[in-house]
């Protein structure tokens, strides 16, 4: 009898202890999960996440992410958030396919899932794309073609072959290059693993294997820095075209020297803000419709299409091209 | 008749294999040298563009940071331990020193920067040594722990953002070139001055292992710690010394990484550990301790750098590159096992 009482007592204690843990955050909390903490890109995104929280006092927003760009660590963070019982998760997946399972579990627990840069993901309610990725890749390639006079060898870089958007940009670029029969794609989709030094080493090796190469298309935001350094050291800044995703502040020195010709990006601050707008709308049960104005520049008339799963894909027209002349207008 | 010939043949073949195995046993460095030779000839046949000065310069450039790490690992390995925290030490030191110099004394000279990073790295390495001694735990476990601790400390307390404007002294040092060649297509290649740092570090490590008492103590402790102790070697001070030495080299390697990369990224260098240990092992050091040479280690480093630098040249698609690198290390491992069985 006494034993039973002890057992019941300890069970009650456990329940008491466990409840506050699960109820730590309410249904109005939106947590943004990024690929890696500390990269300038995601630091800028955090500004948007915080701004949304300040503009809307009825929700709490915060941003988390692994210390290393690693899909497994990102999945572990989502597991933690499920245990904490947050209202919505807005995630920028490192490797979308590897997150399907854990995001399905989150949805099963009633957590609203919003994604960014993952239009192949099934277990999401809304996926936000700053633009159509294939069109963005084609846009890079058009810039390259103009710079190269439509002829010569070119190559493409990706952060990793698992980063879907980077691969879509590379493929979109390759598809567009068919319009320019004299452009020849060599050694495509080099993996830089988001490391400038790796991008540098690869670029040098490509320069050696193809000394007459004319164009480089960067994938991860750090690729153009490494490629730019290789091109600059080889004394080829004027003879090659380097174009890709990049951040104005980081790429500034290479834009100045002409090693990098043009960078494009979407403002991660706006993307962070818009992800939270979408999460807020989903939490409040509001419908997201085609042609809607989300109140942020570049997202004034979004295209809404059906996604691969139950959810929808929201696309803006939010890319920005930056060259030597105007990079100083973007202080991040 | 024919039977006896076959037996004779086999005996001769076995003798030959034994002699070769014996040779590689005596000169374990020769294996890495042989692989380098085969690789160079193979790649050179597939793509003659391999034979150019630029390639040699790039391999040397690519070997410096890994080489400094490898010399540290060699010391720890020879003393019977294993260190996987060096990449975190390098990241912490390079980022902290770069940030401190930029914020407080942007005109600091390169010599002082190197001294600061060497001392900082040695202190962090000494923490490893103290922990290994105090906990009596395997050094692999201890350094896995400190690797996470150092990196966590870096990201939590020092910073996470990319640092583009490194101090001018470091920038100049990274750009310093010993030799410069311009090819006919306007291609400029440079032999960076910081390869000298690796040369100095290698000479110092070699002289120390070869001529000093502590060098003898390192091999003694790594080979048979019980006997070394009975002979009067102080195992704990030897361990402290090797980890501090590895830490010091890691700190210097970090500064070179930042100088040549022209940016300080606290996430860099993560994941390099296994390729460094592989380089030391390919260079003939036994993972169980008590052996290994500086020459072999350098050859191992050049081999690993070579493999990861020539795959584009021979047109291997990027999805295959890491797999090929893995296969290469694996086949080397198989060779070492077979060689032991033959002899």
XYZ file of C-alpha atoms in Angstrom:
675
model
C 0.000 0.000 0.000
C 2.705 2.387 1.025
C 4.625 1.432 -2.062
C 1.643 2.247 -4.234
C 1.281 5.635 -2.558
C 4.947 6.417 -3.197
C 4.546 5.401 -6.799
C 1.473 7.534 -7.286
C 3.162 10.421 -5.520
C 6.238 10.276 -7.712
C 4.087 9.985 -10.820
C 2.220 13.127 -9.747
C 5.510 14.886 -9.109
C 6.694 13.941 -12.549
C 3.526 15.290 -14.129
C 3.869 18.519 -12.157
C 7.470 18.937 -13.224
C 6.764 18.054 -16.813
C 3.782 20.359 -17.383
C 5.642 23.672 -17.190
C 8.266 22.292 -19.531
C 5.709 21.599 -22.223
C 3.740 24.773 -21.618
C 6.851 26.928 -21.703
C 5.810 28.677 -24.880
C 2.279 29.359 -25.934
C 0.444 29.013 -29.189
C 1.398 32.494 -30.263
C 5.119 31.897 -30.416
C 6.828 31.736 -33.823
C 10.329 30.288 -33.894
C 12.475 30.791 -36.983
C 15.024 27.998 -37.521
C 17.932 28.904 -39.799
C 20.658 26.818 -41.455
C 23.451 28.129 -39.288
C 23.750 30.769 -36.597
C 26.143 33.637 -37.088
C 26.520 33.841 -40.859
C 25.851 37.456 -41.819
C 22.982 36.312 -44.002
C 21.078 34.814 -41.086
C 22.115 37.612 -38.747
C 20.346 39.936 -41.183
C 17.345 37.570 -41.223
C 17.198 37.775 -37.447
C 16.638 41.543 -37.775
C 13.456 40.813 -39.724
C 12.370 38.192 -37.195
C 12.886 40.632 -34.323
C 11.222 43.492 -36.207
C 8.097 41.396 -36.694
C 8.008 40.638 -32.973
C 8.270 44.333 -32.154
C 5.590 45.321 -34.667
C 3.186 42.661 -33.418
C 3.019 42.536 -29.653
C 0.508 39.656 -29.650
C 3.126 37.149 -30.842
C 6.614 36.320 -29.624
C 9.280 35.682 -32.231
C 12.812 34.387 -31.992
C 15.445 32.796 -34.192
C 17.539 29.693 -33.526
C 19.945 27.616 -35.589
C 22.807 25.138 -35.285
C 26.364 26.389 -34.763
C 27.440 24.355 -37.793
C 25.667 24.008 -41.123
C 24.505 20.446 -40.499
C 21.137 18.917 -41.424
C 21.191 16.500 -38.467
C 21.703 19.281 -35.935
C 18.874 21.243 -37.511
C 16.566 18.243 -37.155
C 17.573 17.984 -33.473
C 16.583 21.618 -32.947
C 13.150 20.968 -34.461
C 12.769 17.986 -32.092
C 13.455 20.315 -29.160
C 10.906 22.822 -30.428
C 8.276 20.074 -30.716
C 8.949 19.159 -27.085
C 8.602 22.803 -26.088
C 5.258 23.022 -27.884
C 5.763 26.225 -29.838
C 2.970 27.688 -31.983
C 4.712 27.801 -35.335
C 8.073 26.865 -36.810
C 9.431 28.910 -39.712
C 12.383 26.973 -41.039
C 15.072 27.446 -43.696
C 16.046 23.800 -44.249
C 19.651 22.782 -44.799
C 18.588 19.610 -46.591
C 14.785 19.595 -47.133
C 14.318 15.861 -47.747
C 16.028 14.909 -44.481
C 13.595 17.081 -42.500
C 10.349 15.578 -43.838
C 9.952 13.151 -40.931
C 10.552 15.557 -38.113
C 8.356 18.252 -39.693
C 5.533 15.719 -40.126
C 5.808 14.986 -36.418
C 5.653 18.714 -35.656
C 2.493 19.098 -37.766
C 1.032 16.060 -36.016
C 1.437 17.916 -32.724
C -0.505 20.858 -34.140
C 2.544 23.028 -34.782
C 2.218 25.165 -37.936
C 5.172 24.694 -40.251
C 6.321 27.460 -42.631
C 9.380 26.905 -44.814
C 11.687 29.023 -46.917
C 13.856 27.919 -49.866
C 12.302 24.443 -49.969
C 9.629 24.157 -52.662
C 9.994 20.360 -52.848
C 9.125 19.810 -49.188
C 5.824 18.013 -48.549
C 5.274 18.505 -44.829
C 4.735 22.235 -44.795
C 1.704 24.521 -44.858
C 3.343 27.424 -46.653
C 6.673 27.555 -48.434
C 8.012 31.041 -49.098
C 10.226 31.642 -52.108
C 11.633 35.098 -52.688
C 11.317 34.300 -56.405
C 11.131 31.404 -58.802
C 14.473 29.621 -58.372
C 14.787 28.466 -61.961
C 14.110 32.030 -63.089
C 16.767 33.289 -60.666
C 19.312 30.841 -62.112
C 18.353 31.973 -65.605
C 18.758 35.569 -64.449
C 22.343 34.813 -63.301
C 23.052 33.167 -66.627
C 21.679 36.118 -68.616
C 24.005 38.423 -66.682
C 26.903 36.049 -67.350
C 26.017 35.851 -71.048
C 25.985 39.645 -71.334
C 29.308 39.878 -69.530
C 30.904 37.104 -71.640
C 29.454 38.341 -74.958
C 27.574 35.063 -75.190
C 30.600 32.844 -75.707
C 33.217 30.870 -73.782
C 33.477 28.334 -70.972
C 31.635 28.793 -67.707
C 31.051 26.811 -64.513
C 28.705 26.804 -61.549
C 29.115 26.399 -57.782
C 26.720 25.130 -55.114
C 27.015 25.209 -51.316
C 26.337 21.482 -51.334
C 24.552 19.122 -53.694
C 21.894 18.715 -50.982
C 21.046 22.439 -51.014
C 18.073 22.317 -53.350
C 17.915 26.029 -54.199
C 21.592 26.169 -55.116
C 21.137 23.177 -57.419
C 18.032 24.807 -58.958
C 20.004 27.997 -59.667
C 22.808 25.998 -61.245
C 20.331 23.983 -63.338
C 18.323 27.088 -64.223
C 21.526 28.715 -65.392
C 22.495 25.668 -67.454
C 19.020 25.556 -69.029
C 19.188 29.236 -69.958
C 22.676 28.803 -71.402
C 21.132 26.692 -74.187
C 19.968 29.987 -75.670
C 23.620 30.838 -76.136
C 25.092 28.004 -78.207
C 28.623 29.317 -77.909
C 28.628 29.100 -74.120
C 30.096 25.832 -72.849
C 29.398 24.579 -69.318
C 32.402 22.798 -67.774
C 32.776 20.928 -64.454
C 29.329 21.986 -63.157
C 28.030 22.229 -59.590
C 31.268 22.345 -57.601
C 30.593 21.914 -53.895
C 32.120 24.630 -51.703
C 30.587 23.439 -48.403
C 29.974 27.122 -47.560
C 33.700 27.604 -47.052
C 35.417 30.478 -48.871
C 38.750 28.702 -48.828
C 37.255 25.589 -50.433
C 35.629 27.761 -53.124
C 39.017 29.414 -53.665
C 40.856 26.098 -54.047
C 38.205 24.761 -56.428
C 38.247 27.941 -58.510
C 42.035 27.754 -58.847
C 41.848 24.155 -59.924
C 39.179 25.002 -62.495
C 41.359 27.844 -63.791
C 44.132 25.318 -64.239
C 42.004 22.660 -65.902
C 40.308 25.265 -68.137
C 42.679 28.210 -68.502
C 40.328 29.874 -70.994
C 37.314 29.889 -68.644
C 35.288 33.093 -68.862
C 32.445 32.803 -66.371
C 31.692 31.642 -62.810
C 28.245 31.368 -61.270
C 28.369 31.250 -57.454
C 25.857 29.350 -55.327
C 26.276 29.893 -51.600
C 26.695 33.508 -50.474
C 30.348 32.834 -49.678
C 31.294 31.248 -53.027
C 31.869 34.514 -54.905
C 34.338 35.622 -52.213
C 36.511 32.543 -52.722
C 36.156 32.608 -56.511
C 36.870 36.360 -56.525
C 40.103 35.841 -54.595
C 41.293 33.114 -56.974
C 40.499 35.253 -60.014
C 42.116 38.314 -58.484
C 45.319 36.456 -57.570
C 45.534 34.980 -61.049
C 45.367 38.517 -62.438
C 42.225 37.675 -64.402
C 39.796 40.127 -62.782
C 39.163 41.876 -66.110
C 39.049 38.736 -68.224
C 36.521 36.677 -66.280
C 32.975 37.262 -65.117
C 32.031 36.270 -61.567
C 28.355 36.458 -60.725
C 26.331 34.878 -57.984
C 24.541 35.130 -54.721
C 26.413 37.349 -52.289
C 26.136 39.857 -49.500
C 27.128 43.481 -50.221
C 29.279 44.011 -47.140
C 31.185 40.722 -47.407
C 31.691 40.947 -51.164
C 32.421 44.695 -51.207
C 36.233 44.489 -51.557
C 35.946 42.106 -54.527
C 33.279 44.227 -56.218
C 35.625 47.203 -55.826
C 38.578 45.348 -57.401
C 36.419 44.056 -60.242
C 37.127 40.393 -59.410
C 33.408 39.924 -58.714
C 31.252 41.614 -61.325
C 27.772 41.511 -59.892
C 25.957 39.890 -56.998
C 22.285 39.256 -56.518
C 20.372 38.452 -53.389
C 17.050 38.769 -51.740
C 17.013 40.689 -48.526
C 17.066 38.050 -45.765
C 15.549 40.612 -43.400
C 12.438 40.839 -45.600
C 12.334 37.053 -46.016
C 12.482 36.608 -42.232
C 9.758 39.200 -41.776
C 7.511 37.701 -44.450
C 7.951 34.160 -43.084
C 6.676 35.444 -39.769
C 3.762 37.276 -41.464
C 2.777 33.991 -43.105
C 3.167 32.070 -39.834
C 1.022 34.665 -38.063
C -1.673 34.424 -40.764
C -1.713 30.629 -40.529
C -1.920 30.758 -36.728
C -4.890 33.158 -36.976
C -6.536 30.955 -39.595
C -6.405 33.582 -42.338
C -6.295 32.442 -45.937
C -3.342 33.181 -48.213
C -4.515 34.000 -51.722
C -2.935 34.523 -55.101
C -2.004 38.129 -55.830
C -2.120 39.087 -52.143
C -0.159 42.109 -50.868
C 1.952 41.145 -47.860
C 2.992 44.745 -47.253
C 6.711 44.232 -47.835
C 8.510 45.466 -50.936
C 9.019 42.644 -53.451
C 6.131 40.732 -51.871
C 3.352 43.156 -52.905
C 1.743 40.766 -55.343
C 2.713 37.227 -54.448
C 2.017 34.220 -56.645
C 0.402 31.368 -54.720
C 0.535 27.887 -56.200
C -0.114 24.399 -54.910
C 2.915 22.750 -53.314
C 4.000 19.107 -53.578
C 2.162 18.265 -50.331
C -0.916 19.773 -48.656
C 0.572 23.236 -48.499
C 1.008 26.155 -50.859
C 4.052 27.892 -52.302
C 4.180 31.677 -52.054
C 6.523 33.424 -54.496
C 7.568 37.064 -54.523
C 9.635 38.984 -57.047
C 12.191 40.050 -54.502
C 15.621 39.852 -56.097
C 18.087 42.709 -56.010
C 21.112 43.062 -58.328
C 24.094 44.866 -56.915
C 27.324 46.010 -58.576
C 30.315 48.111 -57.617
C 28.188 51.244 -58.011
C 25.364 50.544 -55.598
C 26.497 47.939 -53.073
C 26.984 50.597 -50.423
C 23.216 51.202 -50.391
C 22.760 47.864 -48.613
C 24.459 47.957 -45.224
C 24.614 44.226 -44.466
C 59.003 -31.589 -62.011
C 56.533 -28.874 -62.804
C 55.236 -29.145 -59.261
C 58.630 -28.430 -57.732
C 59.102 -25.437 -60.043
C 55.814 -23.960 -58.914
C 56.758 -24.450 -55.301
C 60.110 -22.863 -55.957
C 58.446 -19.954 -57.740
C 56.064 -19.446 -54.907
C 58.896 -19.500 -52.437
C 60.747 -16.901 -54.452
C 57.612 -14.776 -54.766
C 56.996 -15.043 -51.049
C 60.595 -14.024 -50.448
C 60.180 -11.056 -52.752
C 56.941 -9.982 -51.048
C 58.632 -10.386 -47.704
C 61.536 -8.235 -48.765
C 59.189 -5.517 -50.049
C 57.140 -5.693 -46.871
C 60.338 -5.493 -44.871
C 61.409 -2.428 -46.818
C 58.138 -0.633 -46.142
C 58.377 -1.680 -42.512
C 61.793 -0.095 -42.192
C 60.879 2.995 -44.214
C 57.143 3.534 -43.708
C 57.496 6.959 -45.384
C 58.260 5.206 -48.660
C 54.654 4.104 -49.017
C 53.315 7.677 -49.120
C 56.129 8.648 -51.496
C 55.223 5.746 -53.798
C 51.538 6.708 -53.829
C 52.438 10.331 -54.607
C 54.576 9.150 -57.504
C 51.873 6.857 -58.919
C 49.227 9.568 -58.538
C 51.379 12.200 -60.245
C 52.174 9.958 -63.198
C 48.555 8.812 -63.532
C 47.056 12.292 -63.375
C 49.801 13.698 -65.582
C 48.969 11.124 -68.272
C 45.234 11.866 -68.067
C 45.686 15.623 -68.176
C 49.064 17.111 -69.119
C 47.900 20.416 -67.585
C 48.944 18.794 -64.296
C 52.598 19.438 -65.127
C 52.867 23.103 -64.404
C 54.526 25.199 -61.770
C 51.172 26.670 -60.746
C 50.009 23.253 -59.629
C 53.101 22.666 -57.512
C 52.671 26.087 -55.905
C 49.010 25.365 -55.159
C 49.779 21.991 -53.594
C 52.410 23.611 -51.389
C 50.006 26.411 -50.462
C 47.280 23.898 -49.674
C 49.636 21.820 -47.534
C 50.679 24.503 -45.059
C 47.705 24.600 -42.687
C 47.128 20.840 -42.832
C 50.871 20.294 -42.454
C 51.107 22.352 -39.265
C 48.155 20.465 -37.809
C 49.709 17.167 -38.840
C 53.027 17.926 -37.125
C 51.103 18.518 -33.900
C 49.124 15.314 -34.329
C 52.363 13.438 -35.025
C 53.780 14.576 -31.659
C 50.669 13.555 -29.759
C 50.394 10.282 -31.664
C 54.070 9.432 -31.072
C 53.492 9.908 -27.351
C 50.619 7.424 -27.494
C 47.697 9.872 -27.498
C 45.262 11.246 -30.061
C 44.213 14.854 -30.549
C 41.101 15.985 -32.424
C 40.745 19.408 -30.803
C 43.373 21.195 -32.899
C 40.865 22.557 -35.433
C 38.832 24.129 -32.635
C 42.000 25.567 -31.043
C 42.973 27.065 -34.390
C 39.505 28.523 -34.963
C 39.353 30.010 -31.463
C 42.850 31.479 -31.610
C 42.583 32.836 -35.144
C 39.241 34.497 -34.566
C 40.058 35.873 -31.107
C 43.458 37.223 -32.149
C 42.127 38.744 -35.388
C 39.274 40.390 -33.550
C 41.411 41.650 -30.664
C 44.059 43.081 -32.982
C 41.470 44.788 -35.185
C 39.614 46.313 -32.251
C 42.474 47.334 -29.956
C 45.721 47.609 -31.895
C 45.239 47.486 -35.667
C 48.920 48.309 -36.300
C 50.316 45.271 -34.471
C 53.177 43.631 -36.372
C 53.113 40.098 -37.683
C 55.752 38.817 -35.249
C 53.678 39.827 -32.251
C 50.548 38.332 -33.821
C 52.370 35.026 -34.294
C 53.684 35.077 -30.715
C 50.194 35.776 -29.355
C 48.640 32.973 -31.361
C 51.422 30.499 -30.534
C 51.118 31.231 -26.806
C 47.316 31.162 -26.937
C 47.331 27.858 -28.801
C 49.925 26.347 -26.454
C 47.825 27.315 -23.415
C 44.691 25.735 -24.886
C 46.725 22.651 -25.781
C 48.139 22.519 -22.259
C 44.569 22.400 -20.942
C 44.153 19.201 -22.982
C 47.353 17.826 -21.420
C 46.298 18.701 -17.873
C 42.883 17.116 -18.402
C 44.367 13.936 -19.867
C 46.691 13.665 -16.847
C 44.123 14.595 -14.226
C 41.249 12.489 -15.547
C 43.422 9.536 -16.601
C 40.985 9.335 -19.506
C 41.796 8.371 -23.102
C 42.999 11.497 -24.868
C 40.582 10.923 -27.754
C 37.631 11.368 -25.392
C 39.189 14.371 -23.663
C 39.957 16.162 -26.911
C 36.525 15.421 -28.386
C 35.189 17.163 -25.288
C 37.522 20.142 -25.503
C 36.875 20.442 -29.238
C 33.195 21.103 -28.542
C 34.014 23.274 -25.536
C 36.473 25.489 -27.426
C 34.188 25.913 -30.420
C 31.184 26.568 -28.229
C 33.144 29.159 -26.274
C 34.201 30.829 -29.518
C 30.679 31.042 -30.932
C 29.050 32.035 -27.649
C 31.464 34.569 -26.239
C 33.702 35.822 -29.018
C 31.584 36.044 -32.108
C 29.957 34.333 -35.031
C 30.072 36.886 -37.843
C 32.354 36.719 -40.842
C 35.260 39.114 -40.434
C 36.212 40.668 -43.768
C 38.610 43.426 -42.720
C 41.581 41.601 -41.241
C 44.498 43.655 -39.836
C 46.831 45.033 -42.556
C 49.863 43.138 -41.215
C 48.042 39.813 -41.676
C 46.770 40.822 -45.092
C 50.291 41.695 -46.251
C 51.697 38.514 -44.780
C 49.103 36.437 -46.651
C 49.964 38.229 -49.914
C 53.728 37.961 -49.420
C 55.113 35.866 -52.255
C 58.487 34.211 -52.609
C 58.256 33.697 -56.320
C 55.876 34.866 -58.965
C 55.399 33.623 -62.519
C 53.152 34.929 -65.253
C 52.091 32.413 -67.862
C 51.501 33.396 -71.491
C 47.716 33.586 -71.007
C 48.186 36.330 -68.407
C 47.801 33.881 -65.541
C 49.818 34.848 -62.477
C 50.901 32.239 -59.946
C 52.661 32.863 -56.678
C 54.526 30.789 -54.165
C 53.261 32.227 -50.887
C 55.839 33.184 -48.252
C 54.004 31.366 -45.491
C 55.226 27.990 -46.756
C 58.401 28.961 -44.893
C 56.465 28.767 -41.626
C 55.726 25.104 -42.314
C 59.390 24.526 -43.160
C 60.528 26.117 -39.892
C 57.931 24.225 -37.857
C 58.905 20.932 -39.519
C 62.616 21.504 -38.873
C 61.982 22.445 -35.252
C 59.766 19.414 -34.665
C 62.270 17.116 -36.363
C 65.248 18.483 -34.395
C 63.330 18.272 -31.169
C 62.265 14.661 -31.726
C 65.710 13.681 -32.935
C 68.229 15.449 -30.738
C 66.643 16.384 -27.438
C 65.897 14.405 -24.314
C 62.228 15.301 -24.469
C 62.104 13.941 -28.037
C 63.371 10.571 -26.849
C 60.917 10.699 -23.960
C 58.019 11.220 -26.417
C 58.759 7.987 -28.309
C 59.517 6.114 -25.084
C 56.245 7.132 -23.474
C 54.308 6.371 -26.654
C 55.914 2.950 -27.089
C 55.798 1.477 -23.596
C 54.528 3.928 -20.965
C 55.102 1.436 -18.098
C 58.743 0.879 -18.996
C 59.291 4.582 -19.706
C 58.009 5.377 -16.250
C 60.358 2.830 -14.672
C 63.235 4.366 -16.629
C 62.495 7.663 -14.946
C 60.592 9.547 -17.654
C 57.805 11.692 -16.215
C 54.851 10.603 -18.315
C 52.657 13.488 -17.197
C 55.119 16.212 -18.209
C 55.689 14.533 -21.561
C 51.963 14.504 -22.172
C 51.600 18.138 -21.157
C 54.432 19.018 -23.527
C 53.080 17.221 -26.605
C 49.603 18.694 -26.256
C 51.014 22.193 -25.727
C 53.206 21.734 -28.808
C 50.215 20.584 -30.884
C 48.202 23.546 -29.592
C 50.969 25.978 -30.444
C 51.203 24.700 -34.026
C 47.401 24.837 -34.310
C 47.382 28.488 -33.202
C 49.995 29.389 -35.811
C 48.074 27.409 -38.451
C 44.924 29.393 -37.641
C 46.673 32.711 -38.231
C 48.011 31.484 -41.564
C 44.548 30.296 -42.548
C 43.095 33.763 -41.881
C 46.000 35.600 -43.549
C 45.806 33.594 -46.741
C 42.007 33.521 -46.805
C 41.774 37.289 -46.167
C 38.807 36.744 -43.893
C 38.178 35.216 -40.471
C 35.252 32.830 -40.362
C 34.727 31.098 -36.997
C 33.047 28.168 -38.756
C 36.087 27.375 -40.865
C 38.404 24.385 -40.374
C 35.670 22.249 -38.794
C 35.817 18.742 -40.183
C 39.482 18.819 -41.180
C 40.476 16.581 -38.217
C 40.086 13.191 -39.852
C 41.936 14.135 -43.026
C 44.848 15.375 -40.885
C 44.984 12.183 -38.830
C 44.721 10.193 -42.076
C 47.705 12.126 -43.446
C 49.826 11.297 -40.389
C 48.876 7.620 -40.555
C 49.548 7.460 -44.312
C 52.935 8.934 -43.483
C 53.774 5.811 -41.520
C 52.964 6.699 -37.901
C 51.256 3.925 -36.002
C 47.933 4.891 -34.389
C 49.028 2.993 -31.282
C 51.947 5.335 -30.663
C 55.704 5.175 -30.314
C 56.527 5.782 -33.970
C 56.247 8.241 -36.825
C 58.545 10.680 -38.537
C 58.368 14.291 -39.644
C 59.326 13.400 -43.226
C 56.610 10.741 -43.439
C 54.023 13.133 -42.017
C 54.869 15.795 -44.591
C 54.606 13.217 -47.381
C 51.235 12.110 -46.019
C 50.040 15.717 -46.007
C 51.185 16.280 -49.585
C 49.428 13.062 -50.608
C 46.084 14.089 -49.090
C 46.356 17.614 -50.541
C 47.244 16.145 -53.922
C 44.260 13.789 -53.957
C 41.812 16.552 -53.040
C 43.361 18.951 -55.562
C 43.524 16.913 -58.754
C 40.023 15.470 -59.030
C 38.668 18.386 -61.110
C 41.738 18.228 -63.309
C 40.922 14.678 -64.346
C 37.233 15.519 -64.726
C 35.660 13.655 -61.826
C 32.140 15.042 -61.146
C 31.830 16.847 -57.837
C 29.383 14.339 -56.369
C 32.100 11.680 -56.575
C 35.003 13.586 -55.131
C 34.619 12.858 -51.423
C 33.850 9.227 -52.192
C 37.090 8.921 -54.178
C 39.054 10.521 -51.347
C 37.553 8.002 -48.922
C 38.357 5.052 -51.184
C 41.908 6.258 -51.467
C 42.438 6.385 -47.696
C 40.718 3.013 -47.330
C 42.959 1.305 -49.879
C 46.011 2.704 -48.116
C 44.726 1.221 -44.866
C 44.288 -2.157 -46.567
C 47.859 -1.969 -47.846
C 49.245 -1.426 -44.360
C 47.317 -4.412 -43.018
C 48.450 -6.665 -45.896
C 52.026 -5.529 -45.504
C 51.948 -6.519 -41.855
C 50.548 -9.938 -42.782
C 53.221 -10.548 -45.436
C 56.160 -9.812 -43.175
